[in-house]
Amino acid sequence: MSQVLEALHYAFVQRALLAGLFIALGCGLLGVFLVLRRYAMIGEGLSHFAFATVGLALLLGWTPLYIALPLVALASLVILYLPGRAAMYGDAAIGMVSAVGVAAGVLFASLGGGFNVDLFSFLFGDILSVSRAETRLAVALALGVLALIGLFYHELFAVTFDEAGARVVGIRPARLNRLLALLTALMVVLGIRVVGTLLVSSLLIFPAVTALQFRRSFKMTLAVSAALGALSVVLGLFLSLGLDTPAGATIVLVNAAFFLLAFAVTRGRQRG
Amino acid sequence: MNVIEVQNLTATYGLGVALDRVSWQAGAGEFWAIVGPNGSGKTTLLKVVLGLMRPETGRVSLFGESPARFRDWHRLGYLPQFNGLAFPRFPATVQEVVGMERLAGKHFPRWMDRADAQAISESLARLDIANLAPRRIGELSGGQRQRVLLARALVNRPRLLLLDEPTLALDPDSRNAFYELLATLNRQDGVTVVLVTHDSATAGRYAGRLLYLDRTVIFSGSFTDFCDSPEMTARFGAFAQHTICHQHDQAGGVS
């Protein structure tokens, strides 16, 4: 315990906590909309695509975040665009973007040869190596996501609950879908530094499905999801420091433990 | 003034024709019942009028505007066909669901205020479900959910109500109360009501006008004209025609 508290004095641990907290808050809020709209797997597809963008950035010697942000945002729009224009459902579009991402990532890794260690840190996350600039960017972008969710809260609720009903009150679901996809792309790219491309979708899915077990109002579900996301980052980081385990994987497993606990408690209540 | 105008409308689902050159007008303050067999295009007609579906050909106007240009959504209330909830555990309270309709007519940022909370309370009270406000929509019975969705459709005190099979999930008492409420809204407040239903006998009791669809318009006009039409007698048989007309005459409906 004392080791963990001592670690809090280190700037890199403070940065990890700060960046992780804001990213988890954003993912927790966004995740509720994605899960309820059955877009949960978009995070998985985008994270795999992000793997390719990181590979490309490392190959070119550029900062991965700056390459990943625009390209993953573009991929999110492609995922929305294809089902409306080509003969396919959304899950097929996600699968295609995901496969292209992994294939291109492997290709770039093979071409790059020497940067496989760096690529490994993006695959599994390395929250403790987040730089000051990355922390500032993560906090600013996560705050932007929170503000946009706040501004469009009622519209997002309406299209999530009843898309046809939303159109009859003058809301244009296509615009909000694009907003959701772009915000997801943003959070996925930011989340890569926390848990890596392989696990980032868990930051979107786990807090949301855990919060949904409690069956509260929509506002309360959002609040619980955001709080669980933040708590899992703090607890996961402390546990990883105390147990000397990989931070990203520990955060994800804490999230999974929260879900199991919530599921057991709510099932127990129903039976009781 | 016509609240709804549909001219020469054709709509398709894939290769199948759902509506074939349909023309129809609903005037302000009228109470229309749209009836017809399954797959006759009743729901499609409402969807096209609301801009939820694009027609192949033809022209639609809603309060004088095309659905694509229409902005005064607070002037209409829509109750879609009851098909349960896509996700029964959806985490939304009755208050949140009814409040959704208050977004109509608001501009960015569409935030809620006290007037919205007041309107939601009044609409719930009007349907005698104020006690359900904090309950989750997924916990309610089918009939309760339908009343909540009607409260949502009425929360802006609309001038036009479009209702698609609204009484499917209601028991007979609730159904009668529901139709009485529609009649009151129509007669006292002058709300234009367009009711899609299979229950043509009950519709005859409350509605003044009838649109009979079977992908194309079979009949459009007053119940009196329908009841006096030898063409309709030949088509539906005297018994079916009598069933509808008898209800209408008993209720003293105005055509």
PDB file of N, CA and C in Angstrom, chain B residues 9-90:
ATOM      1  N   LEU B   9     -49.508   9.669 -55.006  1.00  0.00           N
ATOM      2  CA  LEU B   9     -48.349   9.125 -54.299  1.00  0.00           C
ATOM      3  C   LEU B   9     -48.143   7.644 -54.600  1.00  0.00           C
ATOM      4  N   THR B  10     -46.923   7.308 -54.963  1.00  0.00           N
ATOM      5  CA  THR B  10     -46.564   5.899 -55.141  1.00  0.00           C
ATOM      6  C   THR B  10     -45.344   5.618 -54.274  1.00  0.00           C
ATOM      7  N   ALA B  11     -45.446   4.547 -53.474  1.00  0.00           N
ATOM      8  CA  ALA B  11     -44.329   4.180 -52.603  1.00  0.00           C
ATOM      9  C   ALA B  11     -44.094   2.683 -52.721  1.00  0.00           C
ATOM     10  N   THR B  12     -42.821   2.288 -52.664  1.00  0.00           N
ATOM     11  CA  THR B  12     -42.498   0.862 -52.820  1.00  0.00           C
ATOM     12  C   THR B  12     -41.576   0.400 -51.703  1.00  0.00           C
ATOM     13  N   TYR B  13     -41.661  -0.897 -51.416  1.00  0.00           N
ATOM     14  CA  TYR B  13     -40.681  -1.583 -50.556  1.00  0.00           C
ATOM     15  C   TYR B  13     -39.968  -2.572 -51.460  1.00  0.00           C
ATOM     16  N   GLY B  14     -38.734  -2.295 -51.818  1.00  0.00           N
ATOM     17  CA  GLY B  14     -38.044  -3.195 -52.743  1.00  0.00           C
ATOM     18  C   GLY B  14     -38.808  -3.240 -54.062  1.00  0.00           C
ATOM     19  N   LEU B  15     -39.236  -4.434 -54.429  1.00  0.00           N
ATOM     20  CA  LEU B  15     -39.952  -4.572 -55.694  1.00  0.00           C
ATOM     21  C   LEU B  15     -41.464  -4.464 -55.511  1.00  0.00           C
ATOM     22  N   GLY B  16     -41.928  -4.506 -54.257  1.00  0.00           N
ATOM     23  CA  GLY B  16     -43.374  -4.496 -53.997  1.00  0.00           C
ATOM     24  C   GLY B  16     -43.916  -3.070 -53.893  1.00  0.00           C
ATOM     25  N   VAL B  17     -45.102  -2.870 -54.474  1.00  0.00           N
ATOM     26  CA  VAL B  17     -45.735  -1.541 -54.411  1.00  0.00           C
ATOM     27  C   VAL B  17     -46.580  -1.478 -53.135  1.00  0.00           C
ATOM     28  N   ALA B  18     -46.281  -0.514 -52.269  1.00  0.00           N
ATOM     29  CA  ALA B  18     -47.039  -0.361 -51.025  1.00  0.00           C
ATOM     30  C   ALA B  18     -48.201   0.611 -51.222  1.00  0.00           C
ATOM     31  N   LEU B  19     -47.968   1.647 -52.006  1.00  0.00           N
ATOM     32  CA  LEU B  19     -49.022   2.631 -52.307  1.00  0.00           C
ATOM     33  C   LEU B  19     -48.972   2.938 -53.796  1.00  0.00           C
ATOM     34  N   ASP B  20     -50.138   2.941 -54.412  1.00  0.00           N
ATOM     35  CA  ASP B  20     -50.182   3.127 -55.858  1.00  0.00           C
ATOM     36  C   ASP B  20     -51.066   4.332 -56.199  1.00  0.00           C
ATOM     37  N   ARG B  21     -50.455   5.410 -56.553  1.00  0.00           N
ATOM     38  CA  ARG B  21     -51.127   6.644 -56.990  1.00  0.00           C
ATOM     39  C   ARG B  21     -52.249   7.060 -56.024  1.00  0.00           C
ATOM     40  N   VAL B  22     -51.849   7.242 -54.781  1.00  0.00           N
ATOM     41  CA  VAL B  22     -52.817   7.603 -53.735  1.00  0.00           C
ATOM     42  C   VAL B  22     -52.933   9.127 -53.644  1.00  0.00           C
ATOM     43  N   SER B  23     -54.156   9.606 -53.646  1.00  0.00           N
ATOM     44  CA  SER B  23     -54.401  11.038 -53.411  1.00  0.00           C
ATOM     45  C   SER B  23     -55.394  11.154 -52.259  1.00  0.00           C
ATOM     46  N   TRP B  24     -55.143  12.089 -51.355  1.00  0.00           N
ATOM     47  CA  TRP B  24     -55.992  12.193 -50.165  1.00  0.00           C
ATOM     48  C   TRP B  24     -55.692  13.526 -49.474  1.00  0.00           C
ATOM     49  N   GLN B  25     -56.733  14.139 -48.898  1.00  0.00           N
ATOM     50  CA  GLN B  25     -56.522  15.381 -48.125  1.00  0.00           C
ATOM     51  C   GLN B  25     -57.236  15.254 -46.786  1.00  0.00           C
ATOM     52  N   ALA B  26     -56.597  15.770 -45.746  1.00  0.00           N
ATOM     53  CA  ALA B  26     -57.256  15.845 -44.432  1.00  0.00           C
ATOM     54  C   ALA B  26     -57.326  17.314 -44.041  1.00  0.00           C
ATOM     55  N   GLY B  27     -58.546  17.791 -43.808  1.00  0.00           N
ATOM     56  CA  GLY B  27     -58.717  19.200 -43.451  1.00  0.00           C
ATOM     57  C   GLY B  27     -58.562  19.422 -41.949  1.00  0.00           C
ATOM     58  N   ALA B  28     -58.333  20.679 -41.574  1.00  0.00           N
ATOM     59  CA  ALA B  28     -58.162  21.015 -40.152  1.00  0.00           C
ATOM     60  C   ALA B  28     -59.422  20.662 -39.377  1.00  0.00           C
ATOM     61  N   GLY B  29     -59.235  20.012 -38.227  1.00  0.00           N
ATOM     62  CA  GLY B  29     -60.352  19.690 -37.347  1.00  0.00           C
ATOM     63  C   GLY B  29     -61.105  18.423 -37.717  1.00  0.00           C
ATOM     64  N   GLU B  30     -60.660  17.734 -38.764  1.00  0.00           N
ATOM     65  CA  GLU B  30     -61.355  16.500 -39.148  1.00  0.00           C
ATOM     66  C   GLU B  30     -60.828  15.304 -38.350  1.00  0.00           C
ATOM     67  N   PHE B  31     -61.655  14.271 -38.277  1.00  0.00           N
ATOM     68  CA  PHE B  31     -61.268  13.029 -37.606  1.00  0.00           C
ATOM     69  C   PHE B  31     -61.349  11.923 -38.654  1.00  0.00           C
ATOM     70  N   TRP B  32     -60.183  11.476 -39.087  1.00  0.00           N
ATOM     71  CA  TRP B  32     -60.116  10.463 -40.140  1.00  0.00           C
ATOM     72  C   TRP B  32     -59.785   9.093 -39.563  1.00  0.00           C
ATOM     73  N   ALA B  33     -60.458   8.078 -40.062  1.00  0.00           N
ATOM     74  CA  ALA B  33     -60.056   6.698 -39.785  1.00  0.00           C
ATOM     75  C   ALA B  33     -59.511   6.137 -41.093  1.00  0.00           C
ATOM     76  N   ILE B  34     -58.281   5.586 -41.025  1.00  0.00           N
ATOM     77  CA  ILE B  34     -57.711   4.934 -42.217  1.00  0.00           C
ATOM     78  C   ILE B  34     -57.803   3.433 -41.980  1.00  0.00           C
ATOM     79  N   VAL B  35     -58.564   2.769 -42.791  1.00  0.00           N
ATOM     80  CA  VAL B  35     -58.742   1.329 -42.608  1.00  0.00           C
ATOM     81  C   VAL B  35     -58.354   0.603 -43.892  1.00  0.00           C
ATOM     82  N   GLY B  36     -58.235  -0.727 -43.767  1.00  0.00           N
ATOM     83  CA  GLY B  36     -57.860  -1.549 -44.924  1.00  0.00           C
ATOM     84  C   GLY B  36     -57.235  -2.829 -44.425  1.00  0.00           C
ATOM     85  N   PRO B  37     -57.113  -3.823 -45.305  1.00  0.00           N
ATOM     86  CA  PRO B  37     -56.543  -5.107 -44.866  1.00  0.00           C
ATOM     87  C   PRO B  37     -55.051  -4.993 -44.555  1.00  0.00           C
ATOM     88  N   ASN B  38     -54.471  -6.072 -43.997  1.00  0.00           N
ATOM     89  CA  ASN B  38     -53.024  -6.093 -43.739  1.00  0.00           C
ATOM     90  C   ASN B  38     -52.265  -5.852 -45.042  1.00  0.00           C
ATOM     91  N   GLY B  39     -51.219  -5.049 -44.951  1.00  0.00           N
ATOM     92  CA  GLY B  39     -50.393  -4.804 -46.136  1.00  0.00           C
ATOM     93  C   GLY B  39     -51.039  -3.870 -47.146  1.00  0.00           C
ATOM     94  N   SER B  40     -52.066  -3.119 -46.697  1.00  0.00           N
ATOM     95  CA  SER B  40     -52.776  -2.256 -47.648  1.00  0.00           C
ATOM     96  C   SER B  40     -52.108  -0.878 -47.779  1.00  0.00           C
ATOM     97  N   GLY B  41     -51.054  -0.629 -46.981  1.00  0.00           N
ATOM     98  CA  GLY B  41     -50.309   0.627 -47.118  1.00  0.00           C
ATOM     99  C   GLY B  41     -50.682   1.697 -46.108  1.00  0.00           C
ATOM    100  N   LYS B  42     -51.436   1.331 -45.064  1.00  0.00           N
ATOM    101  CA  LYS B  42     -51.881   2.332 -44.080  1.00  0.00           C
ATOM    102  C   LYS B  42     -50.681   2.943 -43.340  1.00  0.00           C
ATOM    103  N   THR B  43     -49.847   2.062 -42.781  1.00  0.00           N
ATOM    104  CA  THR B  43     -48.671   2.546 -42.048  1.00  0.00           C
ATOM    105  C   THR B  43     -47.708   3.260 -42.986  1.00  0.00           C
ATOM    106  N   THR B  44     -47.565   2.727 -44.199  1.00  0.00           N
ATOM    107  CA  THR B  44     -46.670   3.366 -45.182  1.00  0.00           C
ATOM    108  C   THR B  44     -47.122   4.787 -45.466  1.00  0.00           C
ATOM    109  N   LEU B  45     -48.445   4.971 -45.573  1.00  0.00           N
ATOM    110  CA  LEU B  45     -48.956   6.315 -45.854  1.00  0.00           C
ATOM    111  C   LEU B  45     -48.545   7.279 -44.730  1.00  0.00           C
ATOM    112  N   LEU B  46     -48.714   6.838 -43.482  1.00  0.00           N
ATOM    113  CA  LEU B  46     -48.311   7.714 -42.361  1.00  0.00           C
ATOM    114  C   LEU B  46     -46.814   8.010 -42.420  1.00  0.00           C
ATOM    115  N   LYS B  47     -46.027   6.974 -42.695  1.00  0.00           N
ATOM    116  CA  LYS B  47     -44.562   7.168 -42.746  1.00  0.00           C
ATOM    117  C   LYS B  47     -44.171   8.166 -43.829  1.00  0.00           C
ATOM    118  N   VAL B  48     -44.831   8.087 -44.964  1.00  0.00           N
ATOM    119  CA  VAL B  48     -44.501   9.016 -46.054  1.00  0.00           C
ATOM    120  C   VAL B  48     -44.919  10.435 -45.664  1.00  0.00           C
ATOM    121  N   VAL B  49     -46.106  10.546 -45.056  1.00  0.00           N
ATOM    122  CA  VAL B  49     -46.585  11.874 -44.633  1.00  0.00           C
ATOM    123  C   VAL B  49     -45.606  12.498 -43.633  1.00  0.00           C
ATOM    124  N   LEU B  50     -45.044  11.660 -42.755  1.00  0.00           N
ATOM    125  CA  LEU B  50     -44.126  12.169 -41.731  1.00  0.00           C
ATOM    126  C   LEU B  50     -42.692  12.332 -42.233  1.00  0.00           C
ATOM    127  N   GLY B  51     -42.446  11.913 -43.456  1.00  0.00           N
ATOM    128  CA  GLY B  51     -41.081  12.031 -43.987  1.00  0.00           C
ATOM    129  C   GLY B  51     -40.175  10.916 -43.511  1.00  0.00           C
ATOM    130  N   LEU B  52     -40.743   9.867 -42.926  1.00  0.00           N
ATOM    131  CA  LEU B  52     -39.924   8.739 -42.466  1.00  0.00           C
ATOM    132  C   LEU B  52     -39.581   7.801 -43.622  1.00  0.00           C
ATOM    133  N   MET B  53     -40.285   7.980 -44.723  1.00  0.00           N
ATOM    134  CA  MET B  53     -40.042   7.145 -45.899  1.00  0.00           C
ATOM    135  C   MET B  53     -40.224   8.015 -47.142  1.00  0.00           C
ATOM    136  N   ARG B  54     -39.370   7.818 -48.118  1.00  0.00           N
ATOM    137  CA  ARG B  54     -39.476   8.630 -49.342  1.00  0.00           C
ATOM    138  C   ARG B  54     -40.363   7.937 -50.360  1.00  0.00           C
ATOM    139  N   PRO B  55     -41.290   8.671 -50.969  1.00  0.00           N
ATOM    140  CA  PRO B  55     -42.119   8.046 -52.001  1.00  0.00           C
ATOM    141  C   PRO B  55     -41.353   7.966 -53.324  1.00  0.00           C
ATOM    142  N   GLU B  56     -41.808   7.077 -54.192  1.00  0.00           N
ATOM    143  CA  GLU B  56     -41.210   6.989 -55.533  1.00  0.00           C
ATOM    144  C   GLU B  56     -41.628   8.215 -56.344  1.00  0.00           C
ATOM    145  N   THR B  57     -42.928   8.459 -56.319  1.00  0.00           N
ATOM    146  CA  THR B  57     -43.457   9.618 -57.051  1.00  0.00           C
ATOM    147  C   THR B  57     -44.558  10.259 -56.209  1.00  0.00           C
ATOM    148  N   GLY B  58     -44.983  11.418 -56.603  1.00  0.00           N
ATOM    149  CA  GLY B  58     -46.100  12.081 -55.923  1.00  0.00           C
ATOM    150  C   GLY B  58     -45.634  13.193 -55.001  1.00  0.00           C
ATOM    151  N   ARG B  59     -46.612  13.885 -54.450  1.00  0.00           N
ATOM    152  CA  ARG B  59     -46.317  15.058 -53.629  1.00  0.00           C
ATOM    153  C   ARG B  59     -47.050  14.945 -52.294  1.00  0.00           C
ATOM    154  N   VAL B  60     -46.354  15.311 -51.224  1.00  0.00           N
ATOM    155  CA  VAL B  60     -46.950  15.286 -49.885  1.00  0.00           C
ATOM    156  C   VAL B  60     -46.766  16.655 -49.268  1.00  0.00           C
ATOM    157  N   SER B  61     -47.796  17.151 -48.604  1.00  0.00           N
ATOM    158  CA  SER B  61     -47.573  18.375 -47.839  1.00  0.00           C
ATOM    159  C   SER B  61     -48.216  18.259 -46.466  1.00  0.00           C
ATOM    160  N   LEU B  62     -47.508  18.827 -45.499  1.00  0.00           N
ATOM    161  CA  LEU B  62     -47.887  18.769 -44.095  1.00  0.00           C
ATOM    162  C   LEU B  62     -47.958  20.220 -43.628  1.00  0.00           C
ATOM    163  N   PHE B  63     -49.130  20.676 -43.278  1.00  0.00           N
ATOM    164  CA  PHE B  63     -49.327  22.094 -42.938  1.00  0.00           C
ATOM    165  C   PHE B  63     -48.754  22.987 -44.051  1.00  0.00           C
ATOM    166  N   GLY B  64     -48.929  22.545 -45.292  1.00  0.00           N
ATOM    167  CA  GLY B  64     -48.495  23.372 -46.422  1.00  0.00           C
ATOM    168  C   GLY B  64     -47.032  23.236 -46.794  1.00  0.00           C
ATOM    169  N   GLU B  65     -46.274  22.405 -46.065  1.00  0.00           N
ATOM    170  CA  GLU B  65     -44.837  22.234 -46.365  1.00  0.00           C
ATOM    171  C   GLU B  65     -44.571  20.782 -46.737  1.00  0.00           C
ATOM    172  N   SER B  66     -43.536  20.544 -47.531  1.00  0.00           N
ATOM    173  CA  SER B  66     -43.143  19.161 -47.775  1.00  0.00           C
ATOM    174  C   SER B  66     -42.510  18.624 -46.491  1.00  0.00           C
ATOM    175  N   PRO B  67     -42.607  17.309 -46.218  1.00  0.00           N
ATOM    176  CA  PRO B  67     -42.031  16.775 -44.977  1.00  0.00           C
ATOM    177  C   PRO B  67     -40.544  17.126 -44.820  1.00  0.00           C
ATOM    178  N   ALA B  68     -39.812  17.188 -45.931  1.00  0.00           N
ATOM    179  CA  ALA B  68     -38.375  17.489 -45.847  1.00  0.00           C
ATOM    180  C   ALA B  68     -38.120  18.920 -45.365  1.00  0.00           C
ATOM    181  N   ARG B  69     -39.035  19.826 -45.669  1.00  0.00           N
ATOM    182  CA  ARG B  69     -38.848  21.241 -45.284  1.00  0.00           C
ATOM    183  C   ARG B  69     -39.603  21.586 -44.009  1.00  0.00           C
ATOM    184  N   PHE B  70     -40.449  20.671 -43.562  1.00  0.00           N
ATOM    185  CA  PHE B  70     -41.298  20.949 -42.406  1.00  0.00           C
ATOM    186  C   PHE B  70     -40.450  21.112 -41.141  1.00  0.00           C
ATOM    187  N   ARG B  71     -40.722  22.161 -40.358  1.00  0.00           N
ATOM    188  CA  ARG B  71     -39.949  22.407 -39.135  1.00  0.00           C
ATOM    189  C   ARG B  71     -40.819  22.499 -37.876  1.00  0.00           C
ATOM    190  N   ASP B  72     -42.135  22.674 -38.069  1.00  0.00           N
ATOM    191  CA  ASP B  72     -42.997  22.891 -36.897  1.00  0.00           C
ATOM    192  C   ASP B  72     -43.461  21.572 -36.281  1.00  0.00           C
ATOM    193  N   TRP B  73     -42.499  20.755 -35.893  1.00  0.00           N
ATOM    194  CA  TRP B  73     -42.832  19.410 -35.415  1.00  0.00           C
ATOM    195  C   TRP B  73     -43.673  19.442 -34.151  1.00  0.00           C
ATOM    196  N   HIS B  74     -43.626  20.565 -33.395  1.00  0.00           N
ATOM    197  CA  HIS B  74     -44.421  20.633 -32.166  1.00  0.00           C
ATOM    198  C   HIS B  74     -45.915  20.688 -32.479  1.00  0.00           C
ATOM    199  N   ARG B  75     -46.258  20.942 -33.755  1.00  0.00           N
ATOM    200  CA  ARG B  75     -47.677  21.015 -34.125  1.00  0.00           C
ATOM    201  C   ARG B  75     -48.283  19.641 -34.367  1.00  0.00           C
ATOM    202  N   LEU B  76     -47.455  18.614 -34.366  1.00  0.00           N
ATOM    203  CA  LEU B  76     -48.035  17.282 -34.554  1.00  0.00           C
ATOM    204  C   LEU B  76     -47.527  16.294 -33.509  1.00  0.00           C
ATOM    205  N   GLY B  77     -48.391  15.320 -33.221  1.00  0.00           N
ATOM    206  CA  GLY B  77     -48.023  14.231 -32.323  1.00  0.00           C
ATOM    207  C   GLY B  77     -48.196  12.926 -33.074  1.00  0.00           C
ATOM    208  N   TYR B  78     -47.276  12.010 -32.852  1.00  0.00           N
ATOM    209  CA  TYR B  78     -47.301  10.743 -33.591  1.00  0.00           C
ATOM    210  C   TYR B  78     -47.196   9.581 -32.618  1.00  0.00           C
ATOM    211  N   LEU B  79     -48.105   8.666 -32.741  1.00  0.00           N
ATOM    212  CA  LEU B  79     -48.055   7.455 -31.920  1.00  0.00           C
ATOM    213  C   LEU B  79     -47.818   6.286 -32.869  1.00  0.00           C
ATOM    214  N   PRO B  80     -46.589   5.719 -32.868  1.00  0.00           N
ATOM    215  CA  PRO B  80     -46.302   4.638 -33.818  1.00  0.00           C
ATOM    216  C   PRO B  80     -47.001   3.340 -33.432  1.00  0.00           C
ATOM    217  N   GLN B  81     -46.993   2.409 -34.370  1.00  0.00           N
ATOM    218  CA  GLN B  81     -47.601   1.109 -34.116  1.00  0.00           C
ATOM    219  C   GLN B  81     -46.901   0.445 -32.941  1.00  0.00           C
ATOM    220  N   PHE B  82     -47.695  -0.191 -32.074  1.00  0.00           N
ATOM    221  CA  PHE B  82     -47.117  -0.824 -30.891  1.00  0.00           C
ATOM    222  C   PHE B  82     -46.403  -2.103 -31.291  1.00  0.00           C
ATOM    223  N   ASN B  83     -45.095  -2.165 -31.019  1.00  0.00           N
ATOM    224  CA  ASN B  83     -44.393  -3.433 -31.274  1.00  0.00           C
ATOM    225  C   ASN B  83     -43.417  -3.726 -30.144  1.00  0.00           C
ATOM    226  N   GLY B  84     -43.839  -3.362 -28.924  1.00  0.00           N
ATOM    227  CA  GLY B  84     -42.970  -3.590 -27.777  1.00  0.00           C
ATOM    228  C   GLY B  84     -41.773  -2.662 -27.815  1.00  0.00           C
ATOM    229  N   LEU B  85     -40.791  -2.916 -26.970  1.00  0.00           N
ATOM    230  CA  LEU B  85     -39.573  -2.110 -26.981  1.00  0.00           C
ATOM    231  C   LEU B  85     -38.468  -2.936 -27.616  1.00  0.00           C
ATOM    232  N   ALA B  86     -37.654  -2.265 -28.448  1.00  0.00           N
ATOM    233  CA  ALA B  86     -36.557  -2.977 -29.084  1.00  0.00           C
ATOM    234  C   ALA B  86     -35.652  -3.595 -28.003  1.00  0.00           C
ATOM    235  N   PHE B  87     -35.502  -2.897 -26.899  1.00  0.00           N
ATOM    236  CA  PHE B  87     -34.666  -3.381 -25.801  1.00  0.00           C
ATOM    237  C   PHE B  87     -35.451  -3.160 -24.507  1.00  0.00           C
ATOM    238  N   PRO B  88     -36.133  -4.215 -24.018  1.00  0.00           N
ATOM    239  CA  PRO B  88     -37.051  -4.021 -22.877  1.00  0.00           C
ATOM    240  C   PRO B  88     -36.371  -3.457 -21.633  1.00  0.00           C
ATOM    241  N   ARG B  89     -35.052  -3.645 -21.522  1.00  0.00           N
ATOM    242  CA  ARG B  89     -34.374  -3.124 -20.328  1.00  0.00           C
ATOM    243  C   ARG B  89     -33.815  -1.725 -20.555  1.00  0.00           C
ATOM    244  N   PHE B  90     -34.300  -1.064 -21.560  1.00  0.00           N
ATOM    245  CA  PHE B  90     -33.780   0.272 -21.865  1.00  0.00           C
ATOM    246  C   PHE B  90     -33.896   1.158 -20.622  1.00  0.00           C
TER     247      PHE B  90
END
